[in-house]
Short mmCIF file of N, CA and C in Angstrom, two decimals:
data_model
loop_
_atom_site.label_atom_id
_atom_site.label_comp_id
_atom_site.label_asym_id
_atom_site.label_seq_id
_atom_site.Cartn_x
_atom_site.Cartn_y
_atom_site.Cartn_z
N UNK A 1 0.84 -1.17 0.00
CA UNK A 1 0.00 0.00 0.00
C UNK A 1 0.89 1.24 0.00
N UNK A 2 0.58 2.16 -0.89
CA UNK A 2 1.31 3.43 -0.94
C UNK A 2 0.79 4.36 0.14
N UNK A 3 1.71 5.14 0.75
CA UNK A 3 1.30 6.16 1.70
C UNK A 3 2.06 7.45 1.41
N UNK A 4 1.52 8.52 1.96
CA UNK A 4 2.16 9.83 1.92
C UNK A 4 2.22 10.34 3.35
N UNK A 5 3.35 10.93 3.71
CA UNK A 5 3.56 11.44 5.07
C UNK A 5 4.00 12.89 4.99
N UNK A 6 3.44 13.68 5.88
CA UNK A 6 3.87 15.06 6.07
C UNK A 6 4.48 15.10 7.47
N UNK A 7 5.77 15.38 7.57
CA UNK A 7 6.45 15.34 8.87
C UNK A 7 7.17 16.65 9.14
N UNK A 8 7.02 17.13 10.36
CA UNK A 8 7.73 18.32 10.82
C UNK A 8 8.51 17.94 12.07
N UNK A 9 9.70 18.49 12.19
CA UNK A 9 10.59 18.18 13.31
C UNK A 9 10.93 19.47 14.04
N UNK A 10 10.78 19.46 15.35
CA UNK A 10 11.05 20.63 16.18
C UNK A 10 12.01 20.28 17.31
N UNK A 11 13.32 20.39 17.07
CA UNK A 11 14.27 20.15 18.15
C UNK A 11 14.18 21.31 19.17
N UNK A 12 13.89 20.99 20.39
CA UNK A 12 13.81 22.02 21.42
C UNK A 12 15.22 22.27 21.95
N UNK A 13 15.98 22.96 21.09
CA UNK A 13 17.40 23.14 21.32
C UNK A 13 17.81 24.41 20.60
N UNK A 14 18.79 25.14 21.13
CA UNK A 14 19.23 26.39 20.50
C UNK A 14 19.67 26.19 19.05
N UNK A 15 20.46 25.18 18.80
CA UNK A 15 20.94 24.91 17.45
C UNK A 15 19.98 23.92 16.81
N UNK A 16 18.83 24.42 16.34
CA UNK A 16 17.79 23.54 15.83
C UNK A 16 17.88 23.25 14.33
N UNK A 17 18.55 24.10 13.56
CA UNK A 17 18.59 23.91 12.10
C UNK A 17 19.35 22.66 11.67
N UNK A 18 20.54 22.46 12.19
CA UNK A 18 21.37 21.35 11.73
C UNK A 18 20.74 19.99 12.00
N UNK A 19 20.12 19.76 13.17
CA UNK A 19 19.48 18.45 13.36
C UNK A 19 18.36 18.18 12.35
N UNK A 20 17.64 19.22 11.94
CA UNK A 20 16.59 19.05 10.94
C UNK A 20 17.20 18.67 9.60
N UNK A 21 18.24 19.37 9.20
CA UNK A 21 18.92 19.07 7.94
C UNK A 21 19.49 17.66 7.98
N UNK A 22 20.09 17.28 9.10
CA UNK A 22 20.66 15.93 9.24
C UNK A 22 19.58 14.86 9.11
N UNK A 23 18.42 15.10 9.71
CA UNK A 23 17.31 14.14 9.64
C UNK A 23 16.84 13.97 8.19
N UNK A 24 16.63 15.07 7.49
CA UNK A 24 16.17 15.00 6.11
C UNK A 24 17.21 14.28 5.24
N UNK A 25 18.46 14.61 5.41
CA UNK A 25 19.51 13.96 4.63
C UNK A 25 19.59 12.46 4.93
N UNK A 26 19.37 12.09 6.18
CA UNK A 26 19.37 10.66 6.53
C UNK A 26 18.18 9.96 5.88
N UNK A 27 17.02 10.61 5.86
CA UNK A 27 15.84 10.03 5.20
C UNK A 27 16.09 9.87 3.71
N UNK A 28 16.80 10.80 3.11
CA UNK A 28 17.07 10.74 1.68
C UNK A 28 18.00 9.59 1.31
N UNK A 29 18.69 9.01 2.28
CA UNK A 29 19.57 7.87 2.03
C UNK A 29 18.78 6.58 1.83
N UNK A 30 17.52 6.59 2.20
CA UNK A 30 16.66 5.41 2.04
C UNK A 30 16.10 5.43 0.61
N UNK A 31 16.67 4.61 -0.25
CA UNK A 31 16.33 4.65 -1.67
C UNK A 31 14.90 4.21 -1.97
N UNK A 32 14.25 3.51 -1.06
CA UNK A 32 12.90 3.02 -1.32
C UNK A 32 11.83 4.08 -1.06
N UNK A 33 12.21 5.24 -0.54
CA UNK A 33 11.24 6.31 -0.28
C UNK A 33 11.59 7.54 -1.10
N UNK A 34 10.58 8.32 -1.38
CA UNK A 34 10.76 9.57 -2.12
C UNK A 34 10.56 10.72 -1.14
N UNK A 35 11.47 11.69 -1.16
CA UNK A 35 11.44 12.82 -0.24
C UNK A 35 11.24 14.11 -1.02
N UNK A 36 10.34 14.95 -0.52
CA UNK A 36 10.15 16.27 -1.09
C UNK A 36 10.31 17.29 0.04
N UNK A 37 11.36 18.09 -0.06
CA UNK A 37 11.61 19.12 0.95
C UNK A 37 10.64 20.28 0.75
N UNK A 38 10.32 20.92 1.85
CA UNK A 38 9.37 22.02 1.86
C UNK A 38 9.84 22.98 2.94
N UNK A 39 9.45 24.22 2.90
CA UNK A 39 9.91 25.18 3.91
C UNK A 39 9.27 24.95 5.28
N UNK A 40 8.12 24.31 5.32
CA UNK A 40 7.42 24.09 6.59
C UNK A 40 7.43 22.64 7.07
N UNK A 41 7.62 21.71 6.16
CA UNK A 41 7.61 20.29 6.51
C UNK A 41 8.31 19.52 5.40
N UNK A 42 8.39 18.22 5.58
CA UNK A 42 8.97 17.34 4.57
C UNK A 42 7.91 16.32 4.20
N UNK A 43 7.79 16.01 2.92
CA UNK A 43 6.85 15.01 2.46
C UNK A 43 7.61 13.75 2.07
N UNK A 44 7.08 12.62 2.52
CA UNK A 44 7.71 11.33 2.27
C UNK A 44 6.67 10.43 1.59
N UNK A 45 7.08 9.79 0.50
CA UNK A 45 6.17 8.94 -0.27
C UNK A 45 6.81 7.56 -0.46
N UNK A 46 5.95 6.56 -0.53
CA UNK A 46 6.44 5.22 -0.81
C UNK A 46 5.52 4.16 -0.25
N UNK A 47 6.01 2.93 -0.29
CA UNK A 47 5.26 1.81 0.29
C UNK A 47 5.25 1.95 1.81
N UNK A 48 4.13 1.58 2.42
CA UNK A 48 3.94 1.73 3.86
C UNK A 48 5.12 1.19 4.65
N UNK A 49 5.51 -0.04 4.39
CA UNK A 49 6.58 -0.65 5.19
C UNK A 49 7.92 0.06 4.98
N UNK A 50 8.18 0.54 3.78
CA UNK A 50 9.43 1.25 3.51
C UNK A 50 9.46 2.61 4.22
N UNK A 51 8.37 3.35 4.11
CA UNK A 51 8.31 4.68 4.74
C UNK A 51 8.36 4.56 6.25
N UNK A 52 7.56 3.68 6.81
CA UNK A 52 7.51 3.54 8.27
C UNK A 52 8.83 3.00 8.81
N UNK A 53 9.46 2.09 8.08
CA UNK A 53 10.76 1.56 8.50
C UNK A 53 11.83 2.64 8.52
N UNK A 54 11.85 3.45 7.46
CA UNK A 54 12.84 4.53 7.38
C UNK A 54 12.60 5.55 8.49
N UNK A 55 11.34 5.94 8.67
CA UNK A 55 11.03 6.93 9.72
C UNK A 55 11.34 6.37 11.10
N UNK A 56 11.00 5.12 11.34
CA UNK A 56 11.27 4.49 12.64
C UNK A 56 12.75 4.55 12.96
N UNK A 57 13.58 4.18 12.00
CA UNK A 57 15.02 4.17 12.20
C UNK A 57 15.57 5.58 12.44
N UNK A 58 15.21 6.52 11.60
CA UNK A 58 15.78 7.87 11.69
C UNK A 58 15.24 8.66 12.87
N UNK A 59 13.96 8.49 13.19
CA UNK A 59 13.41 9.17 14.37
C UNK A 59 14.06 8.65 15.64
N UNK A 60 14.28 7.34 15.71
CA UNK A 60 14.96 6.78 16.88
C UNK A 60 16.35 7.37 17.04
N UNK A 61 17.09 7.51 15.93
CA UNK A 61 18.42 8.10 16.00
C UNK A 61 18.37 9.54 16.54
N UNK A 62 17.41 10.31 16.07
CA UNK A 62 17.28 11.70 16.54
C UNK A 62 16.96 11.73 18.03
N UNK A 63 16.00 10.92 18.45
CA UNK A 63 15.57 10.95 19.86
C UNK A 63 16.65 10.45 20.81
N UNK A 64 17.55 9.60 20.33
CA UNK A 64 18.67 9.18 21.17
C UNK A 64 19.64 10.33 21.40
N UNK A 65 19.81 11.19 20.39
CA UNK A 65 20.73 12.33 20.50
C UNK A 65 20.07 13.54 21.15
N UNK A 66 18.84 13.82 20.75
CA UNK A 66 18.10 15.00 21.23
C UNK A 66 16.71 14.56 21.71
N UNK A 67 16.62 14.03 22.93
CA UNK A 67 15.35 13.47 23.40
C UNK A 67 14.21 14.48 23.54
N UNK A 68 14.52 15.77 23.51
CA UNK A 68 13.45 16.78 23.62
C UNK A 68 12.91 17.21 22.26
N UNK A 69 13.23 16.48 21.21
CA UNK A 69 12.73 16.80 19.88
C UNK A 69 11.27 16.36 19.73
N UNK A 70 10.47 17.23 19.12
CA UNK A 70 9.07 16.95 18.85
C UNK A 70 8.90 16.67 17.36
N UNK A 71 8.17 15.61 17.02
CA UNK A 71 7.82 15.31 15.64
C UNK A 71 6.31 15.42 15.50
N UNK A 72 5.86 16.07 14.44
CA UNK A 72 4.44 16.11 14.10
C UNK A 72 4.32 15.39 12.76
N UNK A 73 3.51 14.32 12.75
CA UNK A 73 3.42 13.45 11.58
C UNK A 73 1.97 13.29 11.17
N UNK A 74 1.71 13.49 9.86
CA UNK A 74 0.39 13.24 9.28
C UNK A 74 0.56 12.20 8.19
N UNK A 75 -0.33 11.21 8.17
CA UNK A 75 -0.26 10.13 7.19
C UNK A 75 -1.56 10.05 6.40
N UNK A 76 -1.44 9.69 5.13
CA UNK A 76 -2.60 9.38 4.31
C UNK A 76 -2.30 8.07 3.59
N UNK A 77 -3.28 7.21 3.51
CA UNK A 77 -3.08 5.88 2.96
C UNK A 77 -3.16 5.81 1.45
N UNK A 78 -2.57 6.76 0.79
CA UNK A 78 -2.54 6.76 -0.67
C UNK A 78 -1.41 7.67 -1.14
N UNK A 79 -1.15 7.64 -2.42
CA UNK A 79 -0.17 8.54 -3.00
C UNK A 79 -0.85 9.91 -3.11
N UNK A 80 -0.43 10.86 -2.32
CA UNK A 80 -1.07 12.16 -2.23
C UNK A 80 -1.21 12.85 -3.57
N UNK A 81 -0.25 12.66 -4.43
CA UNK A 81 -0.28 13.33 -5.73
C UNK A 81 -1.36 12.78 -6.66
N UNK A 82 -1.86 11.59 -6.36
CA UNK A 82 -2.90 10.98 -7.19
C UNK A 82 -4.30 11.20 -6.65
N UNK A 83 -4.42 11.83 -5.49
CA UNK A 83 -5.72 12.04 -4.88
C UNK A 83 -6.38 13.26 -5.53
N UNK A 84 -7.63 13.12 -5.93
CA UNK A 84 -8.37 14.22 -6.52
C UNK A 84 -9.31 14.80 -5.45
N UNK A 85 -8.96 15.97 -4.92
CA UNK A 85 -9.76 16.59 -3.88
C UNK A 85 -10.81 17.50 -4.50
N UNK A 86 -11.99 17.42 -3.99
CA UNK A 86 -13.06 18.33 -4.40
C UNK A 86 -13.40 19.19 -3.21
N UNK A 87 -14.00 20.31 -3.45
CA UNK A 87 -14.36 21.23 -2.35
C UNK A 87 -15.18 20.56 -1.29
N UNK A 88 -15.06 21.00 -0.06
CA UNK A 88 -15.79 20.42 1.07
C UNK A 88 -17.21 20.92 1.09
#
């Protein structure tokens, strides 16, 4: 099953930029997922098990180094780019 994830990372630390960049670059090393950088969040696309596995691994690494980091994650069970939204 394809999924799309919108993830934001908030390191509660003075030097917050570099940990975010490091996280995104680490996610980009996972060839089975597609990453789209954004100014407010990062979008991750791929098969459920690939995306969740990559996020599980990289989020754990971040939390071991910076345990006060907050992640906000939104998931949709489809390829977001293929969804046709109509007005509410």
